[in-house]
Coordinates of C-alpha atoms in Angstrom, one line a residue:
M1 CA -0.1 37.6 -2.4
V2 CA 1.8 34.6 -3.2
Q3 CA 0.3 31.2 -3.8
L4 CA 1.6 28.3 -1.9
S5 CA 0.8 24.6 -2.8
E6 CA 0.5 21.8 -0.2
R7 CA 4.2 20.6 -1.7
K8 CA 5.7 24.1 -1.4
I9 CA 4.3 24.2 2.3
Q10 CA 6.3 20.7 2.8
I11 CA 9.3 21.6 1.1
M12 CA 9.7 24.7 3.7
V13 CA 8.6 22.8 6.6
T14 CA 11.4 20.1 5.2
L15 CA 14.1 23.0 5.1
L16 CA 12.8 24.6 8.3
N17 CA 13.4 21.2 10.3
S18 CA 16.8 20.3 8.6
K19 CA 20.0 21.1 10.1
S20 CA 21.7 20.6 6.8
P21 CA 21.7 21.9 3.4
L22 CA 19.6 19.8 1.0
T23 CA 20.1 19.3 -2.5
T24 CA 17.3 20.1 -5.4
G25 CA 18.0 16.4 -6.5
S26 CA 16.8 15.1 -3.0
L27 CA 14.0 17.3 -2.6
A28 CA 12.9 16.6 -6.3
E29 CA 13.0 12.7 -5.2
K30 CA 11.3 13.2 -2.2
Y31 CA 8.4 14.8 -3.6
G32 CA 8.3 13.2 -6.7
V33 CA 9.0 16.3 -9.2
S34 CA 11.5 17.4 -11.3
V35 CA 14.7 19.6 -10.3
R36 CA 13.3 22.1 -12.4
T37 CA 9.8 22.2 -10.6
I38 CA 11.4 21.9 -6.9
K39 CA 13.4 25.3 -8.4
Y40 CA 10.5 27.2 -9.1
D41 CA 8.8 26.0 -5.8
L42 CA 12.0 27.5 -3.8
H43 CA 11.7 30.9 -6.0
D44 CA 8.0 31.3 -4.7
L45 CA 9.1 30.4 -1.0
R46 CA 12.1 33.0 -1.2
I47 CA 9.3 35.6 -2.5
W48 CA 6.9 34.5 0.6
L49 CA 9.9 34.7 3.0
K50 CA 10.9 38.4 2.0
Q51 CA 7.7 39.6 4.5
W52 CA 9.9 38.6 7.6
H53 CA 13.2 39.8 5.9
Q54 CA 14.5 36.0 5.5
N55 CA 15.6 34.1 2.7
L56 CA 16.8 30.7 1.6
Q57 CA 20.5 30.3 1.2
S58 CA 22.0 27.8 -1.4
Q59 CA 25.5 26.9 -2.8
A60 CA 26.6 25.2 -5.7
N61 CA 27.4 21.2 -4.9
A62 CA 26.0 22.1 -1.5
G63 CA 22.3 22.5 -1.5
V64 CA 19.7 25.1 0.0
W65 CA 19.2 25.7 3.7
F66 CA 17.2 28.2 5.9
E67 CA 19.5 30.1 8.2
G68 CA 17.5 31.5 10.9
N69 CA 17.4 31.0 14.2
T70 CA 15.0 28.6 16.4
A71 CA 12.3 31.7 17.2
V72 CA 12.3 32.3 13.6
R73 CA 11.8 29.2 12.1
E74 CA 9.0 28.3 14.8
Q75 CA 7.2 31.7 13.5
I76 CA 7.3 30.7 10.1
K77 CA 6.1 27.3 10.9
L78 CA 3.1 28.7 12.6
K79 CA 2.3 30.9 9.6
L80 CA 2.4 27.5 7.1
L81 CA 0.2 25.7 10.0
G82 CA -2.3 28.5 9.9
R83 CA -2.3 29.3 6.1
Q84 CA -1.7 32.7 6.6
N85 CA -0.1 35.3 4.7
F86 CA -0.6 33.5 1.3
E87 CA -3.2 32.1 -1.0
Y88 CA -3.6 28.1 -0.6
Y89 CA -3.9 26.0 -3.1
P90 CA -5.0 22.2 -2.2
D91 CA -3.8 19.6 -4.5
S92 CA -5.4 16.5 -5.5
R93 CA -4.4 14.4 -2.2
Q94 CA -5.5 17.3 0.3
R95 CA -8.8 17.4 -1.9
A96 CA -9.4 13.8 -1.2
I97 CA -8.6 13.9 2.5
R98 CA -11.0 17.0 2.8
I99 CA -14.0 14.7 1.2
A100 CA -12.7 11.8 3.5
F101 CA -13.2 14.0 6.6
L102 CA -16.8 14.9 5.1
L103 CA -17.6 11.3 4.8
L104 CA -15.9 10.5 8.4
L105 CA -18.4 13.4 10.0
A106 CA -21.3 12.6 8.2
S107 CA -24.2 11.0 10.0
N108 CA -25.8 9.9 6.7
P109 CA -24.6 9.2 3.6
I110 CA -23.7 12.2 1.6
K111 CA -24.9 12.9 -2.5
I112 CA -22.2 13.9 -4.8
Q113 CA -23.9 16.9 -5.3
K114 CA -22.9 18.2 -2.0
F115 CA -19.3 17.6 -2.3
E116 CA -19.2 19.7 -5.7
S117 CA -21.0 22.5 -3.7
V118 CA -18.7 22.3 -1.0
L119 CA -15.5 22.2 -2.7
S120 CA -16.2 24.0 -6.0
V121 CA -15.0 21.5 -8.1
S122 CA -16.9 19.1 -11.1
K123 CA -18.1 15.8 -10.9
T124 CA -15.5 14.4 -12.6
T125 CA -13.1 15.6 -9.9
I126 CA -15.1 14.2 -7.2
V127 CA -15.3 10.7 -8.6
N128 CA -11.1 10.9 -9.2
S129 CA -10.9 11.8 -5.6
F130 CA -13.1 9.0 -4.7
E131 CA -10.9 6.5 -6.6
R132 CA -7.9 8.1 -4.5
I133 CA -9.9 7.3 -1.1
K134 CA -11.0 3.9 -2.1
R135 CA -6.9 3.0 -2.2
S136 CA -6.1 4.3 0.9
L137 CA -8.9 2.5 2.7
Q138 CA -7.7 -0.9 1.5
P139 CA -5.2 -1.5 4.5
F140 CA -8.2 -0.3 6.9
N141 CA -10.6 -2.9 5.7
V142 CA -12.8 -0.1 5.0
Q143 CA -14.9 0.7 2.0
L144 CA -16.3 3.5 0.2
T145 CA -20.0 2.5 -0.4
H146 CA -22.6 4.0 -3.1
H147 CA -26.1 3.8 -2.1
G148 CA -27.6 4.8 -5.4
F149 CA -29.7 8.0 -5.0
Y150 CA -29.1 8.4 -1.1
G151 CA -25.5 9.1 -1.7
N152 CA -22.0 7.8 -0.5
E153 CA -20.5 6.7 2.8
L154 CA -17.7 4.7 4.8
S155 CA -18.6 1.3 5.7
G156 CA -16.7 -1.3 7.9
R157 CA -15.9 -1.7 11.7
E158 CA -15.9 1.2 13.8
L159 CA -12.8 0.8 15.2
D160 CA -11.4 0.1 11.5
I161 CA -12.9 3.5 10.2
R162 CA -11.5 5.4 13.2
S163 CA -8.2 3.8 12.3
Y164 CA -8.6 5.7 9.1
F165 CA -9.5 8.7 10.4
E166 CA -6.7 8.7 13.1
S167 CA -4.1 8.1 9.9
L168 CA -5.5 10.9 8.1
L169 CA -5.0 13.7 11.3
Q170 CA -1.7 12.3 11.8
Q171 CA -0.8 13.1 8.2
Q172 CA -2.4 16.4 8.2
I173 CA -0.3 17.5 11.6
G174 CA 2.9 15.4 10.2
N175 CA 6.0 17.1 11.6
F176 CA 4.6 20.4 12.9
G177 CA 4.6 18.6 16.3
L178 CA 2.6 19.5 19.4
D179 CA 4.8 22.6 20.5
T180 CA 4.0 24.3 17.2
L181 CA 0.2 23.4 17.5
V182 CA 0.2 25.0 21.2
N183 CA 2.0 28.2 20.2
L184 CA -0.2 28.5 17.3
L185 CA -3.2 28.6 19.6
Q186 CA -1.6 30.6 22.0
G187 CA -0.2 33.2 20.1
E188 CA -3.7 33.7 18.1
K189 CA -6.1 33.1 20.8
S190 CA -7.3 36.7 21.0
R191 CA -8.3 36.4 17.5
K192 CA -12.1 35.8 17.2
G193 CA -12.8 32.8 15.0
Y194 CA -9.6 31.6 14.4
M195 CA -9.4 28.4 12.8
L196 CA -6.9 25.4 12.4
T197 CA -7.3 25.5 8.8
F198 CA -4.5 22.6 8.0
L199 CA -7.2 20.4 8.9
L200 CA -9.4 21.3 6.1
N201 CA -12.6 20.9 8.0
K202 CA -14.5 23.9 10.2
E203 CA -16.1 21.5 12.3
L204 CA -13.2 19.1 12.9
A205 CA -11.0 22.2 13.6
I206 CA -13.4 23.2 16.2
I207 CA -13.1 20.1 18.2
F208 CA -9.5 19.6 17.9
Q209 CA -8.7 23.0 18.9
R210 CA -11.1 22.5 22.1
V211 CA -9.8 18.8 23.1
L212 CA -5.8 20.5 22.4
V213 CA -6.4 23.4 24.8
N214 CA -7.8 21.4 27.6
A215 CA -5.6 18.7 27.4
V216 CA -2.5 20.6 27.2
Q217 CA -3.7 22.8 30.3
I218 CA -4.6 19.5 32.3
A219 CA -1.3 17.9 31.4
T220 CA 0.6 21.1 32.2
K221 CA -0.8 21.2 36.1
S222 CA 0.0 17.4 36.3
A223 CA 2.8 16.7 38.6
V224 CA 3.5 13.6 36.3
R225 CA 5.4 14.5 33.1
F226 CA 3.7 12.9 29.9
N227 CA 5.4 12.7 26.6
D228 CA 4.4 15.1 23.9
N229 CA 3.7 12.7 21.3
D230 CA 1.8 10.3 23.5
L231 CA -0.3 13.6 24.6
L232 CA -0.7 14.6 20.9
T233 CA -2.0 11.0 19.9
I234 CA -4.5 11.2 22.9
I235 CA -5.6 14.4 21.6
I236 CA -6.2 12.8 18.0
R237 CA -7.9 10.1 19.4
L238 CA -10.3 12.2 21.6
T239 CA -11.0 14.4 18.7
I240 CA -12.0 11.5 16.7
S241 CA -14.2 10.0 19.3
V242 CA -16.2 13.1 19.9
A243 CA -16.7 13.4 16.2
R244 CA -17.9 10.2 15.7
L245 CA -20.3 10.6 18.8
N246 CA -21.5 13.8 17.2
S247 CA -22.2 11.8 14.1
N248 CA -24.2 9.0 16.3
R249 CA -21.1 6.7 15.4
M250 CA -20.3 4.9 18.8
L251 CA -18.2 2.4 19.7
N252 CA -20.0 -1.2 20.9
S253 CA -21.4 -0.9 24.3
Y254 CA -23.4 1.9 26.3
Q255 CA -21.1 0.6 29.7
E256 CA -19.8 3.5 31.3
I257 CA -16.4 3.5 33.1
K258 CA -15.8 2.9 36.9
Q259 CA -14.9 6.3 38.2
Q260 CA -11.6 7.0 40.0
L261 CA -12.3 8.8 43.6
G262 CA -10.3 11.5 44.9
G263 CA -7.6 13.4 43.1
D264 CA -5.5 10.7 41.7
K265 CA -7.1 10.2 38.4
D266 CA -4.4 9.8 35.7
I267 CA -4.0 12.6 33.1
V268 CA -5.9 10.8 30.1
L269 CA -8.8 10.0 32.3
Q270 CA -9.0 13.8 33.6
I271 CA -9.0 15.1 30.0
F272 CA -11.2 12.3 28.8
E273 CA -13.5 13.3 31.5
K274 CA -13.5 17.0 30.9
I275 CA -14.1 16.6 27.2
F276 CA -16.9 14.3 27.5
R277 CA -18.8 16.4 30.1
D278 CA -18.3 19.6 28.2
Y279 CA -19.9 17.9 25.2
D280 CA -22.4 16.3 27.5
Y281 CA -21.6 12.7 26.8
P282 CA -21.5 9.8 29.0
L283 CA -18.1 8.2 30.1
Y284 CA -18.3 5.3 27.8
E285 CA -15.8 2.6 28.6
D286 CA -15.2 1.5 25.2
E287 CA -14.7 5.0 24.3
Y288 CA -11.9 5.5 27.0
T289 CA -10.5 2.5 26.0
Y290 CA -9.9 3.4 22.2
V291 CA -8.4 7.0 23.5
A292 CA -6.1 5.1 25.9
N293 CA -4.6 2.8 23.4
G294 CA -6.2 2.9 20.0
G295 CA -8.9 0.0 21.0
Q296 CA -6.7 -2.7 22.5
S297 CA -7.6 -4.2 25.2
Q298 CA -5.8 -2.9 28.3
T299 CA -5.7 -6.3 30.4
T300 CA -3.5 -8.2 27.9
E301 CA -0.8 -9.0 28.8
T302 CA 2.2 -9.2 26.2
N303 CA 5.1 -11.5 26.5
F304 CA 7.8 -9.0 25.4
I305 CA 10.7 -11.4 25.7
G306 CA 9.0 -13.9 23.2
L307 CA 7.7 -11.0 20.8
T308 CA 11.1 -9.4 20.3
E309 CA 12.7 -13.0 19.4
A310 CA 9.9 -14.0 17.0
I311 CA 10.2 -10.5 15.3
I312 CA 13.9 -10.5 15.0
N313 CA 13.7 -14.2 13.8
H314 CA 11.0 -13.2 11.3
V315 CA 13.1 -10.4 9.8
S316 CA 16.1 -12.7 9.9
S317 CA 14.2 -15.2 7.9
R318 CA 13.1 -12.6 5.4
T319 CA 16.3 -10.6 4.7
G320 CA 18.7 -13.8 5.1
F321 CA 20.8 -11.6 7.5
P322 CA 21.6 -13.1 11.0
F323 CA 20.2 -10.8 13.2
N324 CA 19.1 -13.4 15.4
Q325 CA 22.9 -13.8 16.5
D326 CA 23.0 -10.1 17.9
D327 CA 22.4 -10.1 21.8
Q328 CA 22.9 -6.3 21.8
L329 CA 19.7 -6.2 19.4
R330 CA 17.7 -8.4 21.4
V331 CA 18.4 -6.0 24.5
N332 CA 17.9 -2.8 22.5
L333 CA 14.5 -3.8 20.6
L334 CA 13.0 -5.2 23.9
T335 CA 13.4 -1.9 25.5
H336 CA 12.2 -0.3 22.8
L337 CA 8.9 -2.5 22.6
T338 CA 8.4 -2.6 26.5
S339 CA 8.4 1.3 26.4
K340 CA 6.1 1.4 23.4
L341 CA 3.6 -1.1 24.2
S342 CA 3.5 -1.6 28.1
G343 CA 1.5 0.6 30.8
R344 CA -1.7 2.2 30.6
Y345 CA -1.4 4.1 27.2
R346 CA -0.1 2.0 24.1
F347 CA 0.4 2.4 20.7
T348 CA 1.1 6.2 20.7
N349 CA 2.2 7.7 17.4
E350 CA 5.3 9.5 17.1
Y351 CA 6.6 11.1 13.9
S352 CA 9.7 9.8 12.4
P353 CA 12.1 12.3 10.0
F354 CA 13.9 8.7 9.2
T355 CA 10.9 6.9 7.4
D356 CA 11.1 8.0 3.9
D357 CA 15.0 7.6 3.9
I358 CA 14.9 4.0 5.6
K359 CA 12.0 3.0 3.1
K360 CA 14.0 4.0 0.3
K361 CA 17.4 2.6 1.1
H362 CA 16.6 -0.6 3.0
P363 CA 13.0 -1.4 1.4
E364 CA 13.7 -5.3 2.1
L365 CA 14.3 -4.7 5.8
F366 CA 11.3 -2.3 6.3
A367 CA 8.9 -4.7 4.5
A368 CA 10.1 -7.9 6.7
L369 CA 9.6 -5.3 9.7
T370 CA 6.2 -4.4 8.7
E371 CA 5.0 -7.9 7.9
A372 CA 6.6 -8.8 11.3
C373 CA 4.9 -6.2 13.5
R374 CA 1.3 -6.6 11.4
E375 CA 1.5 -10.2 12.3
K376 CA 3.0 -10.2 15.8
I377 CA 1.6 -7.1 16.9
S378 CA -1.5 -5.7 15.4
V379 CA -2.8 -5.7 11.9
N380 CA -4.1 -2.1 12.2
P381 CA -2.3 0.2 10.0
S382 CA -2.9 3.2 12.2
L383 CA -1.2 1.3 15.2
V384 CA 1.6 -0.3 13.6
N385 CA 2.4 2.5 11.0
D386 CA 5.3 3.9 9.0
S387 CA 6.7 5.6 12.1
F388 CA 6.4 2.8 14.2
V389 CA 8.1 0.6 12.1
S390 CA 10.9 3.1 11.0
Y391 CA 12.0 3.6 14.7
L392 CA 12.4 -0.5 15.0
A393 CA 14.4 -0.7 12.0
L394 CA 16.9 1.7 13.4
H395 CA 17.9 -0.6 15.6
F396 CA 18.2 -3.4 13.2
L397 CA 20.2 -1.1 11.2
V398 CA 22.6 -0.8 13.7
S399 CA 22.9 -4.5 14.3
W400 CA 23.3 -4.7 10.9
G401 CA 26.4 -1.9 10.7
N402 CA 28.3 -3.6 13.4
Q403 CA 27.8 -7.2 12.2
H404 CA 29.1 -5.8 9.0
R405 CA 32.1 -4.4 10.3
L406 CA 32.7 -7.3 12.6
T407 CA 32.6 -9.7 9.4
K408 CA 35.5 -11.5 8.1
K409 CA 36.2 -10.1 4.4
V410 CA 38.5 -11.7 1.5
R411 CA 41.4 -9.6 0.8
L412 CA 41.8 -9.3 -2.9
V413 CA 45.1 -8.0 -5.2
Y414 CA 44.3 -7.1 -8.7
V415 CA 47.0 -7.8 -11.2
C416 CA 47.7 -6.1 -14.5
S417 CA 50.1 -5.1 -16.9
T418 CA 51.1 -1.9 -15.0
G419 CA 48.9 -2.3 -11.7
L420 CA 46.5 0.4 -12.5
G421 CA 43.9 1.1 -15.0
V422 CA 41.7 -1.3 -16.2
T423 CA 41.9 -3.0 -12.7
N424 CA 39.4 -0.5 -11.9
L425 CA 37.1 -1.9 -14.3
I426 CA 37.2 -4.9 -12.6
Q427 CA 36.6 -3.4 -9.1
Q428 CA 33.8 -1.3 -10.3
R429 CA 32.0 -4.7 -11.8
I430 CA 32.2 -6.8 -8.6
K431 CA 31.7 -3.9 -6.3
E432 CA 27.8 -4.2 -6.4
S433 CA 27.5 -7.7 -6.6
I434 CA 30.1 -8.9 -3.6
T435 CA 30.4 -6.9 -0.8
N436 CA 32.3 -9.4 1.5
I437 CA 35.6 -8.3 0.0
E438 CA 38.0 -5.6 0.8
I439 CA 41.0 -4.1 -1.8
A440 CA 44.4 -5.3 -0.4
G441 CA 46.3 -3.4 -3.4
F442 CA 46.8 -3.4 -7.0
T443 CA 50.2 -4.9 -8.6
S444 CA 51.6 -5.6 -12.1
V445 CA 53.1 -8.9 -13.4
I446 CA 56.8 -8.0 -12.9
N447 CA 56.0 -6.9 -9.2
F448 CA 53.6 -9.8 -8.7
Q449 CA 55.7 -12.3 -6.6
R450 CA 57.2 -9.2 -4.3
D451 CA 53.7 -7.4 -3.7
V452 CA 51.8 -10.8 -3.0
K453 CA 54.2 -11.4 -0.1
K454 CA 53.6 -7.4 1.0
F455 CA 49.8 -7.5 0.6
A456 CA 49.2 -11.2 1.9
P457 CA 45.6 -11.1 0.0
D458 CA 43.4 -14.3 0.2
L459 CA 42.7 -14.3 -3.5
V460 CA 44.5 -12.9 -6.5
I461 CA 42.4 -11.4 -9.5
S462 CA 44.5 -11.5 -12.6
I463 CA 43.9 -10.3 -16.4
F464 CA 47.4 -12.7 -17.1
P465 CA 48.2 -16.2 -16.4
L466 CA 50.3 -16.7 -13.0
K467 CA 52.3 -19.4 -12.2
D468 CA 53.7 -20.2 -8.4
S469 CA 51.2 -18.2 -6.8
P470 CA 51.1 -18.6 -3.3
V471 CA 47.6 -17.8 -3.3
P472 CA 44.4 -18.6 -5.5
V473 CA 44.4 -16.9 -8.8
I474 CA 41.3 -16.0 -10.8
Q475 CA 42.3 -15.2 -14.3
V476 CA 39.6 -12.8 -15.7
N477 CA 39.1 -10.8 -19.1
P478 CA 40.5 -7.2 -19.5
L479 CA 36.8 -6.4 -19.5
P480 CA 35.2 -8.3 -17.2
S481 CA 32.4 -10.8 -18.2
A482 CA 29.5 -12.2 -16.4
E483 CA 31.1 -15.5 -16.1
D484 CA 34.3 -13.6 -14.5
I485 CA 32.0 -12.3 -12.2
E486 CA 30.4 -15.4 -11.2
K487 CA 33.9 -17.1 -10.9
I488 CA 35.0 -14.5 -8.6
K489 CA 31.9 -14.8 -6.2
N490 CA 32.4 -18.5 -6.2
A491 CA 35.8 -18.3 -4.9
V492 CA 35.2 -15.6 -2.5
N493 CA 32.1 -18.0 -1.2
Q494 CA 34.3 -21.0 -1.0
L495 CA 36.9 -18.6 1.3
L496 CA 33.9 -17.5 3.5
G497 CA 32.0 -20.9 3.3
T498 CA 28.9 -21.6 1.4
T499 CA 26.5 -20.6 4.1
R500 CA 27.3 -16.7 4.0
Y501 CA 24.4 -14.6 4.3
K502 CA 23.5 -11.8 1.7
P503 CA 24.0 -8.3 3.0
F504 CA 22.2 -5.3 2.7
P505 CA 23.2 -2.9 -0.4
E506 CA 26.1 -0.4 0.8
Q507 CA 24.5 3.0 0.6
V508 CA 25.8 4.6 -2.9
Q509 CA 25.8 8.1 -1.4
G510 CA 27.5 7.3 1.7
E511 CA 30.2 5.5 -0.4
R512 CA 30.8 8.7 -2.4
D513 CA 31.0 10.9 0.6
S514 CA 33.8 9.0 1.9
L515 CA 36.0 8.9 -1.3
S516 CA 38.6 11.5 -2.0
L517 CA 37.9 13.8 -5.0
K518 CA 40.4 12.0 -6.8
N519 CA 38.9 8.6 -6.5
Y520 CA 35.5 9.8 -7.2
V521 CA 36.6 11.4 -10.6
R522 CA 38.2 8.3 -11.5
D523 CA 35.4 5.9 -10.6
S524 CA 33.1 8.5 -12.4
F525 CA 35.3 7.8 -15.7
V526 CA 34.8 4.2 -15.1
Q527 CA 31.2 4.1 -14.6
A528 CA 30.6 6.1 -17.6
F529 CA 32.8 3.7 -19.6
L530 CA 30.5 0.7 -18.3
I531 CA 27.5 2.4 -18.9
Y532 CA 28.5 3.1 -22.5
Q533 CA 29.4 -0.4 -23.1
D534 CA 25.7 -1.4 -21.7
L535 CA 24.2 1.2 -23.9
K536 CA 25.9 0.1 -27.0
K537 CA 24.3 -3.3 -26.5
V538 CA 20.8 -2.0 -26.2
L539 CA 21.3 0.7 -29.0
S540 CA 23.4 -1.5 -31.5
E541 CA 21.1 -1.1 -34.3
Q542 CA 20.7 2.6 -34.1
L543 CA 24.4 3.2 -33.3
P544 CA 26.7 3.3 -36.4
E545 CA 30.6 2.7 -35.7
Y546 CA 31.4 6.1 -37.0
Y547 CA 29.1 7.8 -34.2
R548 CA 30.6 5.8 -31.0
D549 CA 33.2 8.0 -30.1
A550 CA 31.0 11.2 -29.7
F551 CA 28.3 8.9 -28.2
L552 CA 30.9 8.3 -25.5
L553 CA 31.4 11.6 -24.9
H554 CA 27.6 12.2 -24.9
V555 CA 27.3 9.5 -21.8
M556 CA 30.2 11.1 -19.8
M557 CA 28.4 14.2 -19.8
L558 CA 25.1 12.6 -19.1
I559 CA 26.9 11.2 -16.0
Y560 CA 28.2 14.8 -15.1
R561 CA 24.5 16.0 -15.1
I562 CA 23.2 13.2 -13.1
H563 CA 25.6 13.8 -10.5
F564 CA 25.2 17.2 -10.2
H565 CA 21.6 17.5 -10.4
E566 CA 21.4 18.9 -14.0
Q567 CA 19.7 16.8 -16.1
Y568 CA 17.8 17.9 -19.4
E569 CA 14.5 18.8 -18.4
D570 CA 12.8 20.5 -21.6
I571 CA 13.3 18.3 -24.5
Q572 CA 9.6 16.9 -25.9
V573 CA 9.0 13.4 -24.7
D574 CA 6.7 11.9 -28.0
S575 CA 5.0 9.4 -25.8
K576 CA 3.7 9.2 -22.1
V577 CA 4.1 5.1 -22.2
P578 CA 7.7 4.2 -22.3
S579 CA 8.7 2.2 -25.1
K580 CA 11.1 -1.2 -24.8
K581 CA 14.0 1.0 -25.5
E582 CA 13.2 3.7 -22.9
E583 CA 13.0 0.7 -20.3
Q584 CA 16.0 -1.1 -21.2
I585 CA 18.0 2.5 -21.3
K586 CA 16.3 3.2 -17.8
A587 CA 17.5 -0.3 -16.5
V588 CA 21.0 0.2 -17.8
F589 CA 21.2 3.6 -15.3
N590 CA 19.2 1.8 -12.7
K591 CA 21.8 -1.1 -12.4
Y592 CA 24.3 1.6 -11.8
D593 CA 22.5 3.3 -9.0
L594 CA 21.5 6.5 -11.0
A595 CA 18.2 8.0 -11.7
I596 CA 17.8 9.2 -15.6
N597 CA 14.8 11.4 -16.3
P598 CA 12.6 10.9 -19.5
S599 CA 13.9 13.7 -21.3
E600 CA 17.7 12.6 -21.1
I601 CA 16.0 8.9 -22.1
N602 CA 14.9 10.8 -24.9
A603 CA 17.8 12.7 -26.1
I604 CA 19.5 9.5 -26.2
L605 CA 17.3 7.9 -28.4
V606 CA 16.9 11.2 -30.4
Y607 CA 20.9 11.2 -31.0
T608 CA 20.9 7.8 -31.9
T609 CA 18.0 8.0 -34.6
F610 CA 19.5 10.6 -36.1
G611 CA 23.0 8.5 -36.4
S612 CA 20.8 5.4 -37.6
R613 CA 19.1 7.8 -40.4
E614 CA 22.5 9.2 -41.5
M615 CA 23.7 5.4 -42.0
R616 CA 20.7 4.4 -43.9
A617 CA 21.3 7.9 -46.1
D618 CA 24.7 6.9 -47.0

């Protein structure tokens, strides 16, 4: 039987959810492993898929995708969720979550020997998992406390501990969704003793399954339509409430809620009452408040207009971008916040497929939004979580795109001997530093007077001195220096005004997709030459003159391998701790938004070390 790790399961789910091909490079980046490891994982997944006569499709320069219809995709999701038809081996992260669930369900401290017995691992492995758990607890203000002979337990406010519990359950359920869970239970309900094994704990799985079945039945019969994400959040919180009460860990007081009479009870109250009656618990008011809205007071009135304004101003200040000048953003964000935070049930979680992408491409925006939401809405990281922030970020990114398109840009004309060639170097150099420009055209010294009228630029960049120019001219070196770039930036700022905001970085991949093949090849050559120039400075002592032409070819081929996800993977790396040279080489490639792996860095060092030995031998 095929063995699947947690990473392989998540890769398969990602492919099932994707509507377009995914490259092995993007998957490697997403899961923090090498392209070669992803290829091995895909090989195992192809073997596993054969039992359903399915396969993963792939095409060079396009990526990997699953071609099955919706019904087939859903069926495979169910098998993955139920950990069926394969041997499952939890990774270190899953093992830590399993230990955390044991702690969260315990009435008393647990001795380390019990963890060793339940998980069948060594004491050292348990201690390492403890360190991982401690790091995950920090944002929730919860501690893993050791009581000597008596064992270990989680300590902190009960609501904070439940928030941590909720975040773990949300991670485990991930992007499977409520429909998949319901279909799994309906398809397997005749199977005696069936367990939702992805929850990693039998007791927790029994409670969750019972709550889910009853909640879906009540919601289905109700005339009021209930959002699936809201319902799933209610199910998770009700599971936590029952599990913690089973361990004698209750919230605050013993006061019971005032019953609604007649048949007009809301859905959450009906589900809450049904489950608590089944478990023979009183209907505690604090427990109901927690289930309905994460423990936040239901009576608190929120000034949504003021909240919207405060968040926008905070993000504008932190990013330096004038979001506060966009009235449409105010309307969109106000509508979103009102729908998520008003009404009886608040802070319900919703899985966002955009989270990782936004965090990676717009870290400054994401950090500013998270900070604003934690300060203005709630410090609880299970309520204001990454998914919550990522949906807000989408509104800000739309605003940025609209304002960026409407922003005035400085039109540039480049002048060199032929109107071609080295001007591309200038363009590549300033591209990453100055985004408030557009290239009006290229021209030569001979045709300058004619073309300057044709292009009507705001600024001229030239490698030759020009006379009688009707617009400002910045003269630069054939290979633009840092001083040249600074001169251009200052001239652009003067033309735009000195109080211009700094825009977010343009997305490299998006730019590349929009280029023609001709431009892409041209820019790759230019990029390789610029990287070669920077590497020569880093490796000047190791790179003899007669090796430099060959080294340029090596760099060009390396750029090709990076772009097409074919970097070296099997070159021995001598040390796990990067040297100063390795860090400098990596910084050069980071400057041009290229991710170079350790094997390629080592190849460069080996290459240049060999060259320096040859030089010393001579």
